[in-house]
PDB file of C-alpha atoms and ligand atoms in Angstrom:
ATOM      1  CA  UNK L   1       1.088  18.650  10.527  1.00 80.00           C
ATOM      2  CA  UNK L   2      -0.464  17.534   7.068  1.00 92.00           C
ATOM      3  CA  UNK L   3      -3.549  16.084   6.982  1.00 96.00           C
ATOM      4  CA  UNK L   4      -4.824  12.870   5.299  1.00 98.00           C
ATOM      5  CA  UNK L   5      -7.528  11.018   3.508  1.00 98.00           C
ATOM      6  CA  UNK L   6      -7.568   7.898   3.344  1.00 98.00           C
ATOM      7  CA  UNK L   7     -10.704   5.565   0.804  1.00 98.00           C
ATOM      8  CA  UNK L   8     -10.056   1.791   1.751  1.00 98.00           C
ATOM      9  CA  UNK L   9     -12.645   0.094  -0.840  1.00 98.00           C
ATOM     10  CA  UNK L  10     -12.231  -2.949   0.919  1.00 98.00           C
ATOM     11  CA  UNK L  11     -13.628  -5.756  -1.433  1.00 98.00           C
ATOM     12  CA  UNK L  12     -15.729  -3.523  -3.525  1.00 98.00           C
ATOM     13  CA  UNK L  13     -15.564  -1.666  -6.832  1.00 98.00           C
ATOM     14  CA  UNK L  14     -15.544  -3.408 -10.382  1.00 98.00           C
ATOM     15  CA  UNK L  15     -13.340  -2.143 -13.267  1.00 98.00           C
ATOM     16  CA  UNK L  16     -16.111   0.075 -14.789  1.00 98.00           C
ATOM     17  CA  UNK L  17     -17.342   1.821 -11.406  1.00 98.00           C
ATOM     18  CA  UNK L  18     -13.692   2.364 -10.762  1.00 98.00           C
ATOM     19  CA  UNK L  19     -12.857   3.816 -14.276  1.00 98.00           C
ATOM     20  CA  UNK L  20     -16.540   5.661 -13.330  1.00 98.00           C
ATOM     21  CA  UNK L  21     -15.332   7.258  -9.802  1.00 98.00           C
ATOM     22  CA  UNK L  22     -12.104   8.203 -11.564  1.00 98.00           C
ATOM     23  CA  UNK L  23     -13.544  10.310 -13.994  1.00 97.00           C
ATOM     24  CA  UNK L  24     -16.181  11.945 -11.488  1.00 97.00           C
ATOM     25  CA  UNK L  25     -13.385  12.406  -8.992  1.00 97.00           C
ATOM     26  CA  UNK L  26     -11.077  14.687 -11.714  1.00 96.00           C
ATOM     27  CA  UNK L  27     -13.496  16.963 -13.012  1.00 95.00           C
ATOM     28  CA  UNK L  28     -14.185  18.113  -9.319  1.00 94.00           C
ATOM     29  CA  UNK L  29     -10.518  17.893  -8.240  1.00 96.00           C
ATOM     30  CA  UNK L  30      -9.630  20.894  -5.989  1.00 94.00           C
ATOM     31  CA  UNK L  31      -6.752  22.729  -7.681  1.00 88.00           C
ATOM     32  CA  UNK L  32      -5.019  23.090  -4.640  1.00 89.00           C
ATOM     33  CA  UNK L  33      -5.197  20.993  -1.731  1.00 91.00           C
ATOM     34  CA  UNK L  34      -3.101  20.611   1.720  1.00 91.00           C
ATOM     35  CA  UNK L  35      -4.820  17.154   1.973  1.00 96.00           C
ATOM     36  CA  UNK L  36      -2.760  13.905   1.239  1.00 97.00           C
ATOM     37  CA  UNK L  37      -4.813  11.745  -0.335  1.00 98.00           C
ATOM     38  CA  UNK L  38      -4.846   8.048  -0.927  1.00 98.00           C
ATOM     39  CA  UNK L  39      -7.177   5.257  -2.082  1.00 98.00           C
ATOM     40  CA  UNK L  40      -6.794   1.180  -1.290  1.00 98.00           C
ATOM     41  CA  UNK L  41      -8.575  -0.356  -3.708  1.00 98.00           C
ATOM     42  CA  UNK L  42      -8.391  -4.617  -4.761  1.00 98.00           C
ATOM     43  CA  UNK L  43      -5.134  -5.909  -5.133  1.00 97.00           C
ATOM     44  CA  UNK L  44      -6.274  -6.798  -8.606  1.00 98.00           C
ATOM     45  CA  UNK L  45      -7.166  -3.193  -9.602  1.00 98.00           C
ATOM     46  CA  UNK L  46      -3.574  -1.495  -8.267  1.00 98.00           C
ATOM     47  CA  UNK L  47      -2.245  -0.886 -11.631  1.00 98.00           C
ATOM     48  CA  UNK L  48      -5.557   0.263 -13.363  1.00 98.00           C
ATOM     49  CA  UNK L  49      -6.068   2.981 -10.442  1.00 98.00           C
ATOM     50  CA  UNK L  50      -2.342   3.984 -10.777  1.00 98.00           C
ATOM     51  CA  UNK L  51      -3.064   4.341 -14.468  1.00 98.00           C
ATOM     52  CA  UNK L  52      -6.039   6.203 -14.028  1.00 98.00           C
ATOM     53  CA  UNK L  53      -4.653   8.400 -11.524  1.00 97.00           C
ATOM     54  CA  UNK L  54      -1.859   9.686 -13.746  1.00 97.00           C
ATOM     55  CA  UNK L  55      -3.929  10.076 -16.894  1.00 97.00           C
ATOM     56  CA  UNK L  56      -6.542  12.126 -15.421  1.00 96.00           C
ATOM     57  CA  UNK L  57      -4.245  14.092 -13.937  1.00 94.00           C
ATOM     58  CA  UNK L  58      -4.486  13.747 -10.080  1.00 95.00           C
ATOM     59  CA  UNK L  59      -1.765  11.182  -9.045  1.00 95.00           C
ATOM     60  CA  UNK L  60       0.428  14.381  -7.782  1.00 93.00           C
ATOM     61  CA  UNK L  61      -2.077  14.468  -4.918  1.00 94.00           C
ATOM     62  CA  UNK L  62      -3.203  11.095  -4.960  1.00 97.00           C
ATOM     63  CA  UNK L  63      -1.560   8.127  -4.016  1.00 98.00           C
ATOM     64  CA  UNK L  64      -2.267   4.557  -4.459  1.00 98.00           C
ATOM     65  CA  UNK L  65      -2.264   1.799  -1.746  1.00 98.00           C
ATOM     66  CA  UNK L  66      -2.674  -1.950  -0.833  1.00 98.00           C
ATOM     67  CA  UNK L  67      -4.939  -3.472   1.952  1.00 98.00           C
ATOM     68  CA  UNK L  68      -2.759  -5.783   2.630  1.00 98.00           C
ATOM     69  CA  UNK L  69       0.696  -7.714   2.138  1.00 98.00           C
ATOM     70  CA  UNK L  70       2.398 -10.866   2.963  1.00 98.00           C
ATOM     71  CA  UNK L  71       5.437 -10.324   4.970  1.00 98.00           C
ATOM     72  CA  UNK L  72       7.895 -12.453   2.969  1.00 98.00           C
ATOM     73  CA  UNK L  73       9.939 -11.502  -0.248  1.00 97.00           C
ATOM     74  CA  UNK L  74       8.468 -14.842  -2.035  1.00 97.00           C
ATOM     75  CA  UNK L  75       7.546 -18.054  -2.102  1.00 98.00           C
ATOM     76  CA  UNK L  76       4.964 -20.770  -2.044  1.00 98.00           C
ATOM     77  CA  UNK L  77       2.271 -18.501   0.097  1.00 98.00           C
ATOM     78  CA  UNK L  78      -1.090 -18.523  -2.480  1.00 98.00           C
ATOM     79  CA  UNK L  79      -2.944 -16.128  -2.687  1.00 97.00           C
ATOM     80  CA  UNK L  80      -0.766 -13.723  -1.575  1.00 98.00           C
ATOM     81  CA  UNK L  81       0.904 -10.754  -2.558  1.00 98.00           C
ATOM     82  CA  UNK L  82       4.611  -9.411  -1.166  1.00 98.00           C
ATOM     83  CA  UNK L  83       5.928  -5.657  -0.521  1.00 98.00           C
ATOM     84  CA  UNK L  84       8.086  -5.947  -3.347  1.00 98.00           C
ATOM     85  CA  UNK L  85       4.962  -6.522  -5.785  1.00 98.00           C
ATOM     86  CA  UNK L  86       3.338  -3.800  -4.409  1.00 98.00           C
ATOM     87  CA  UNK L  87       5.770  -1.433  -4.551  1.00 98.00           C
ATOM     88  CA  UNK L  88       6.131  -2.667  -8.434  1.00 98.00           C
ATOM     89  CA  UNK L  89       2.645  -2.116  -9.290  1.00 98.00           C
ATOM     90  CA  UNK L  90       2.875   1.428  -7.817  1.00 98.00           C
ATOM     91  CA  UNK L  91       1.758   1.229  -4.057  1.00 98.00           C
ATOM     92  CA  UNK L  92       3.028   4.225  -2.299  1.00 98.00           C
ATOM     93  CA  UNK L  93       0.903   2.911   1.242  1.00 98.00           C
ATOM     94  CA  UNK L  94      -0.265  -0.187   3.367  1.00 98.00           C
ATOM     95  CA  UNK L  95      -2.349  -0.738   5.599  1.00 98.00           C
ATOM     96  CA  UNK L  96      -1.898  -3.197   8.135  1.00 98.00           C
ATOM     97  CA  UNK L  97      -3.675  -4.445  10.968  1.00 98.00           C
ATOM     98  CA  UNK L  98      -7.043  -3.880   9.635  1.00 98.00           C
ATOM     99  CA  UNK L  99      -9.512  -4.999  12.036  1.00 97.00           C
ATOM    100  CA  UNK L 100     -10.894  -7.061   9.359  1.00 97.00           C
ATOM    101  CA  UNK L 101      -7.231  -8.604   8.906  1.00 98.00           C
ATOM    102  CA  UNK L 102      -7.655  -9.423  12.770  1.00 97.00           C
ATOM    103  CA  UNK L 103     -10.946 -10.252  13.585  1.00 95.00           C
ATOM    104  CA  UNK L 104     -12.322 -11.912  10.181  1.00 97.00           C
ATOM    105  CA  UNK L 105      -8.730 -13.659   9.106  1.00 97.00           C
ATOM    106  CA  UNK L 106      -7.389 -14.177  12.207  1.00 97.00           C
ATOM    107  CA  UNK L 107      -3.702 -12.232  11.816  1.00 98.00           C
ATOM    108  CA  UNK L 108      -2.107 -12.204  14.885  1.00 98.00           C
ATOM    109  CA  UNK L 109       0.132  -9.752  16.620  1.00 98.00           C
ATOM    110  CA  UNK L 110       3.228 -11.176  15.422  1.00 98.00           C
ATOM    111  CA  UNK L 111       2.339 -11.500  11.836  1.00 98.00           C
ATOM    112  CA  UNK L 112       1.080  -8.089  11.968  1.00 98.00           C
ATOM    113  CA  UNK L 113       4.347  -6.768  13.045  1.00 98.00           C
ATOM    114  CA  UNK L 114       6.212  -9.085  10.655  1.00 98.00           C
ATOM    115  CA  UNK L 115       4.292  -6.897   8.039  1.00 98.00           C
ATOM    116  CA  UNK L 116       4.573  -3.194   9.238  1.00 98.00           C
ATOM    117  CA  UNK L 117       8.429  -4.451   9.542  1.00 98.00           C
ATOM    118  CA  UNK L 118       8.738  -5.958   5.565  1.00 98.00           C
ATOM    119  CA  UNK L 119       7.067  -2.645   4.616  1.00 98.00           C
ATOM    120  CA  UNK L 120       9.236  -0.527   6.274  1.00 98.00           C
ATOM    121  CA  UNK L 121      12.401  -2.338   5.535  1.00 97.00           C
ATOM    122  CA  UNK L 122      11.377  -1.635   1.641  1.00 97.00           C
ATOM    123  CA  UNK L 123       9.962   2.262   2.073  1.00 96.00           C
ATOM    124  CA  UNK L 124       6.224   1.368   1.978  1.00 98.00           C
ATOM    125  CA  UNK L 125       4.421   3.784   4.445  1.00 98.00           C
ATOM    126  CA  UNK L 126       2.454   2.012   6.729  1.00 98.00           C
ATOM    127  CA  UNK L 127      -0.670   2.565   8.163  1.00 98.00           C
ATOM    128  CA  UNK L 128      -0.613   0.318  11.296  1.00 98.00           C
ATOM    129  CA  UNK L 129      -4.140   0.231  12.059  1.00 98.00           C
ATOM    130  CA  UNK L 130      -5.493  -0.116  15.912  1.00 98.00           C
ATOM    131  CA  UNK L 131      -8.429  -0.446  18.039  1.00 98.00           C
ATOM    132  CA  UNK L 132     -10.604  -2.323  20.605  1.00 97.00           C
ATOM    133  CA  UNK L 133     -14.075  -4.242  19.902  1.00 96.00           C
ATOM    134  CA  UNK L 134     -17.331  -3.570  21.645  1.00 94.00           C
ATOM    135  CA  UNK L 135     -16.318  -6.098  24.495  1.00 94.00           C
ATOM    136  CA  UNK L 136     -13.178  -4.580  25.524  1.00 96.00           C
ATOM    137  CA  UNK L 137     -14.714  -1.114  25.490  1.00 94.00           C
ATOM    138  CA  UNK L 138     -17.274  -2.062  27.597  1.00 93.00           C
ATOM    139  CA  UNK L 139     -14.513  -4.025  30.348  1.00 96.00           C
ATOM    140  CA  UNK L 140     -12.787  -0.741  30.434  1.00 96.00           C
ATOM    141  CA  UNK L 141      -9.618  -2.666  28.594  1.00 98.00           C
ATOM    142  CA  UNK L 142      -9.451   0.293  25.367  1.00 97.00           C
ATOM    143  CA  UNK L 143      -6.179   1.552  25.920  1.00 98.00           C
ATOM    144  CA  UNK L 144      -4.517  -1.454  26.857  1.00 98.00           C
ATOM    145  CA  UNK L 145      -5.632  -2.828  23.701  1.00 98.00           C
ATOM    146  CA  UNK L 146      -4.261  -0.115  21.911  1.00 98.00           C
ATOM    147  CA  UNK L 147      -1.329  -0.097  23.004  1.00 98.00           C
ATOM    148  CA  UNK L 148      -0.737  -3.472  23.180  1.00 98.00           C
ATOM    149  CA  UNK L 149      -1.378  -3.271  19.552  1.00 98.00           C
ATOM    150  CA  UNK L 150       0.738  -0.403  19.266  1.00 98.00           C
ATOM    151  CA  UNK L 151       3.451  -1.812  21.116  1.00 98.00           C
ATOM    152  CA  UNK L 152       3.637  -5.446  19.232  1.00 98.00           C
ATOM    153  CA  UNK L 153       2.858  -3.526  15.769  1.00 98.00           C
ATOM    154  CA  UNK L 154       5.999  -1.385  16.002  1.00 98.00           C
ATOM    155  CA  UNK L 155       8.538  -3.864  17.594  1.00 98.00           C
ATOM    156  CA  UNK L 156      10.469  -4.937  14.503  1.00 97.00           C
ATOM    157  CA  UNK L 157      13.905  -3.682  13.600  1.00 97.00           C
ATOM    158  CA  UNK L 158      13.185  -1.848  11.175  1.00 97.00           C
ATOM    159  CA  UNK L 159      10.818   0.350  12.058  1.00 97.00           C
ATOM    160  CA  UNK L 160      11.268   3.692  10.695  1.00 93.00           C
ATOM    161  CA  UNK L 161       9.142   7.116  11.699  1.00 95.00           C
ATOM    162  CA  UNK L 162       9.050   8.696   8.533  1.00 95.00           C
ATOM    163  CA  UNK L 163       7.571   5.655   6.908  1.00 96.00           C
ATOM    164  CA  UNK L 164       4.423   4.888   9.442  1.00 98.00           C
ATOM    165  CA  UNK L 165       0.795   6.278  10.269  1.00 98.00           C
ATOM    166  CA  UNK L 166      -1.479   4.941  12.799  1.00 98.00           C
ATOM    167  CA  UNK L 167      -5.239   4.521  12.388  1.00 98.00           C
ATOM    168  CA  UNK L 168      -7.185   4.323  14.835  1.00 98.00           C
ATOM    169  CA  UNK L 169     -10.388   2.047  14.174  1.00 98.00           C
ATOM    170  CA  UNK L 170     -12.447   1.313  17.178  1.00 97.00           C
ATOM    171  CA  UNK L 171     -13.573  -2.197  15.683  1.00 96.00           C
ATOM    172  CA  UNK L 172     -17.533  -1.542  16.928  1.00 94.00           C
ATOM    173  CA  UNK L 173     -17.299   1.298  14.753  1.00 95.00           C
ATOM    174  CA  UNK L 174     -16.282   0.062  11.453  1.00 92.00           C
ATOM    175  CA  UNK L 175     -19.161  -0.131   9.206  1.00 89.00           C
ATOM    176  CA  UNK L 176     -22.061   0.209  11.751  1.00 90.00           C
ATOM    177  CA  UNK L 177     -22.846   3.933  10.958  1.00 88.00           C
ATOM    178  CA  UNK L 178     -21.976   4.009  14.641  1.00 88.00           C
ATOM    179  CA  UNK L 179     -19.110   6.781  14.958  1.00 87.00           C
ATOM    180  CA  UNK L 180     -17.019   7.199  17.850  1.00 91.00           C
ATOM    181  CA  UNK L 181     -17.882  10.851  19.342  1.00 95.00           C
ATOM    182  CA  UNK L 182     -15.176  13.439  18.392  1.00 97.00           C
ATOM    183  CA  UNK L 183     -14.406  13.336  22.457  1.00 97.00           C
ATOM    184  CA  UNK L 184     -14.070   9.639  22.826  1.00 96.00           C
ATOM    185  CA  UNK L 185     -11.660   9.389  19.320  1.00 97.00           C
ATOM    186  CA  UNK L 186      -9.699  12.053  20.825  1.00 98.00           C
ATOM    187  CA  UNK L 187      -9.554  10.522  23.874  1.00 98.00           C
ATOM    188  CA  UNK L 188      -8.155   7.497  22.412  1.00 98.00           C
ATOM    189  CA  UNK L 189      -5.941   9.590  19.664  1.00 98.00           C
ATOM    190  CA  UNK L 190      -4.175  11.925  22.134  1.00 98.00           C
ATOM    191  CA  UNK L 191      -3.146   8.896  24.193  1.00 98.00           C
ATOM    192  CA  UNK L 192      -1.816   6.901  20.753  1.00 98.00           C
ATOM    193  CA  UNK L 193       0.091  10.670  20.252  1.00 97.00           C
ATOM    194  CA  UNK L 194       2.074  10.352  23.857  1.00 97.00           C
ATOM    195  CA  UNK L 195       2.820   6.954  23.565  1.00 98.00           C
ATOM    196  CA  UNK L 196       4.101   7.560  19.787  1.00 97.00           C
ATOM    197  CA  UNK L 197       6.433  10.916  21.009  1.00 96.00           C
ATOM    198  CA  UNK L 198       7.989   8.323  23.720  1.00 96.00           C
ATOM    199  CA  UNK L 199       8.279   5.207  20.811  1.00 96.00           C
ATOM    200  CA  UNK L 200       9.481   7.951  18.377  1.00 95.00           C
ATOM    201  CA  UNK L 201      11.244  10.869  19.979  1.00 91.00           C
ATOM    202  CA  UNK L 202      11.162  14.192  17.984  1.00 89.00           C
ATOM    203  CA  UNK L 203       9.004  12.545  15.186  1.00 93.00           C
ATOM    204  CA  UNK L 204       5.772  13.329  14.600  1.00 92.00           C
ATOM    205  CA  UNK L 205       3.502  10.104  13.041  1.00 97.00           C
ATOM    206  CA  UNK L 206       0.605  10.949  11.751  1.00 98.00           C
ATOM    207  CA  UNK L 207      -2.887   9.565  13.214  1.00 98.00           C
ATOM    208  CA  UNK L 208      -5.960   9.273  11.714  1.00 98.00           C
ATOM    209  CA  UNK L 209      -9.651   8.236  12.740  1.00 97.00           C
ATOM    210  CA  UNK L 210     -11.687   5.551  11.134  1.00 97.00           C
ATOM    211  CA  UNK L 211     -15.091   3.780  11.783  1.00 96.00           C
ATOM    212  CA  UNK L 212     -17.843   5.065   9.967  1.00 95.00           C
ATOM    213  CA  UNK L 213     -16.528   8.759   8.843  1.00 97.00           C
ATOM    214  CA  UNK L 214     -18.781  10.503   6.293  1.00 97.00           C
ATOM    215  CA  UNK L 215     -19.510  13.891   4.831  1.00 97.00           C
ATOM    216  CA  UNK L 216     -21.765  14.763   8.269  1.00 96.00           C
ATOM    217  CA  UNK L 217     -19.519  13.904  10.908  1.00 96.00           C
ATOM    218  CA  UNK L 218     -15.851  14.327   9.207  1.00 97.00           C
ATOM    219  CA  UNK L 219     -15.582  18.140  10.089  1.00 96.00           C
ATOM    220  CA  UNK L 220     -16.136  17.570  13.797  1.00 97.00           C
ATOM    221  CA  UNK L 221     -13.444  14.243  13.971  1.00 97.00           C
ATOM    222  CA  UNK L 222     -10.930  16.187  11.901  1.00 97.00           C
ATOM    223  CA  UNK L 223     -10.846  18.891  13.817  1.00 97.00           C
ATOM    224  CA  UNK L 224     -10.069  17.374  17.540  1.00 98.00           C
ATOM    225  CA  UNK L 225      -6.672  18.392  17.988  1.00 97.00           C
ATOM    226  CA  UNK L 226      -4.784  14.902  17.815  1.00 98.00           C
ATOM    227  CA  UNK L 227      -6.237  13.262  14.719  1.00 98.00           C
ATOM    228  CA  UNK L 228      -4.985  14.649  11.752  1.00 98.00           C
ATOM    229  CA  UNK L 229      -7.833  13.266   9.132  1.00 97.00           C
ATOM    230  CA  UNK L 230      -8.973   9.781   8.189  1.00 98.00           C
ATOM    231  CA  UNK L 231      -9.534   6.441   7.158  1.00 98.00           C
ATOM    232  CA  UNK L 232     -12.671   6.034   5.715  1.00 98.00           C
ATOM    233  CA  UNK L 233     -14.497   2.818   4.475  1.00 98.00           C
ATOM    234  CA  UNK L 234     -18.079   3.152   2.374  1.00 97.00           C
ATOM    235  CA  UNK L 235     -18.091   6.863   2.129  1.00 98.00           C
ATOM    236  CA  UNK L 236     -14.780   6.409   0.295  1.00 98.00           C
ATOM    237  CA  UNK L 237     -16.518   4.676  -2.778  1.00 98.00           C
ATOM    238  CA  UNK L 238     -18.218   7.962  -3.890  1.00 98.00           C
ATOM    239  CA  UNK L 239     -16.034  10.257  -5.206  1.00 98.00           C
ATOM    240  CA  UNK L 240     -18.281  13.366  -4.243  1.00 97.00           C
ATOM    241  CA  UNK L 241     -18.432  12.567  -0.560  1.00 98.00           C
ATOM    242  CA  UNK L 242     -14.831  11.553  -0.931  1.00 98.00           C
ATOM    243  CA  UNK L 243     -13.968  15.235  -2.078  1.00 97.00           C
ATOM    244  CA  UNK L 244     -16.353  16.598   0.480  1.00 97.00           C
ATOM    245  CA  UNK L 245     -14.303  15.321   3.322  1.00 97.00           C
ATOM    246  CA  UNK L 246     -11.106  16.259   1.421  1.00 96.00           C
ATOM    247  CA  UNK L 247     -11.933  19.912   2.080  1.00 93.00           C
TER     248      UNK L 247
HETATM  249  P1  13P C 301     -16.372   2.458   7.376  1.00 56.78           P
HETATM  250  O1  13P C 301     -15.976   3.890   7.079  1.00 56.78           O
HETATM  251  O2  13P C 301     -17.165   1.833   6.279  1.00 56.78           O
HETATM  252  O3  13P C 301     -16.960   2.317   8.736  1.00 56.78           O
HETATM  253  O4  13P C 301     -14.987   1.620   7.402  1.00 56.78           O
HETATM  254  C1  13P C 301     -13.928   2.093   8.143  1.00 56.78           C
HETATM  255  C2  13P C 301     -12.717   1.294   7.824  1.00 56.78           C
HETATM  256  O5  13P C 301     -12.645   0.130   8.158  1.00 56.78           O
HETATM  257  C3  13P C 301     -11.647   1.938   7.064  1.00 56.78           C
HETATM  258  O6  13P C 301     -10.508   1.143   7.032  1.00 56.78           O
END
């Protein structure tokens, strides 16, 4: 199994701090790496971080992704973007599901799974993101949220193995600098692991961890046995604690 690192910006970074963390990030750039790398940033940045990528020389290792995407090909949806543009700009990933896609903009389940399924029908990889808040934690309700999640997210027809990741993203944990334990995300990881081998027989999806990972605590999470490297917010917009978890 690879392993993954995933920088979702979120709605930060200007053109000049990302020309800035592009520059810092290639003259440390490990030579060799068995870490797939990605960054999310803006919508509106996609093509400059492509660009950047391939002229300073790391966009063999590093891939480029959107936060988000509209399910349909086209049409009068504004302020939207579809698969199709991404793909066009140079988005090799998604991410759906976010829990600020859910919580803050209201997606529901079906929309969400409307998405995963318009990025897999075009060959966007998809990271279907998951996890419970605070409140359902505390009623004992985690997995069943999870796989409820799990189970809506990955309905559509054309779902395809080879083109989805799952992060899980307990929601209490997202920018709180409140990190599940190791124990607990493993908990919740090797679960998301046996439901995926019985969704996805002989496959193996990769899963990664994501609510407040940073250089301190990303050794421990990575190396539970069922999450296989992560999604990180704020410690993704510096390109030395960025590299720091890459290794
Ligand atoms: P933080 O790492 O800032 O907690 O954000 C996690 C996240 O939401 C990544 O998608």
């Amino acid at each position: 199994m690879k392993n993954y690192l995933f920088g979702n910006w979120k709605m930060n970074m200007n053109g000049a701090e990302i020309d800035r963390f592009f520059h810092d990030l290639a003259s440390s750039f490990p030579e060799k790496s068995e870490t797939v790398m990605a960054i999310f940033p803006p919508f509106v940045y996609l093509e400059r971080t492509v660009r950047l990528a391939k002229s300073m020389g790391v966009a063999d290792k590093l891939s480029i992704g959107v936060q988000n995407v509209h399910e349909a090909d086209k049409g009068a949806y504004t302020g939207e973007i579809s698969v199709e543009m991404a793909l066009d700009c140079g988005a090799e990933y998604s991410l759906i599901g976010h829990s600020e896609r859910r919580h803050v903009f209201g997606e529901s389940e079906e929309r969400i799974a409307a998405k995963v399924n318009a990025c897999c029908s075009r060959g966007l990889r998809t990271v279907l993101c998951v996890g419970e808040t605070l409140e359902e934690r505390d009623r004992g309700v985690t997995w069943e949220t999870v796989e409820r999640q799990l189970k809506s997210g990955l309905s559509g027809d054309k779902i395809q193995s080879d083109s989805i990741l799952v992060a899980y993203e307990p929601v209490w944990a997202i920018g709180t600098g409140r990190s599940a334990s190791p124990e607990d995300a493993q908990e919740v990881c090797g679960a998301i692991r046996k439901w995926l081998s019985g969704r996805f027989a002989g496959a193996t999806v990769p899963i990664l961890y994501g609510g407040s990972v940073k250089p301190d605590n990303s050794e421990s999470l990575f190396s539970m046995t069922d999450i296989d490297g992560g999604l990180v917010g704020g410690a993704s917009l510096d390109p030395g604690s960025f590299l720091y978890m890459v290794r």
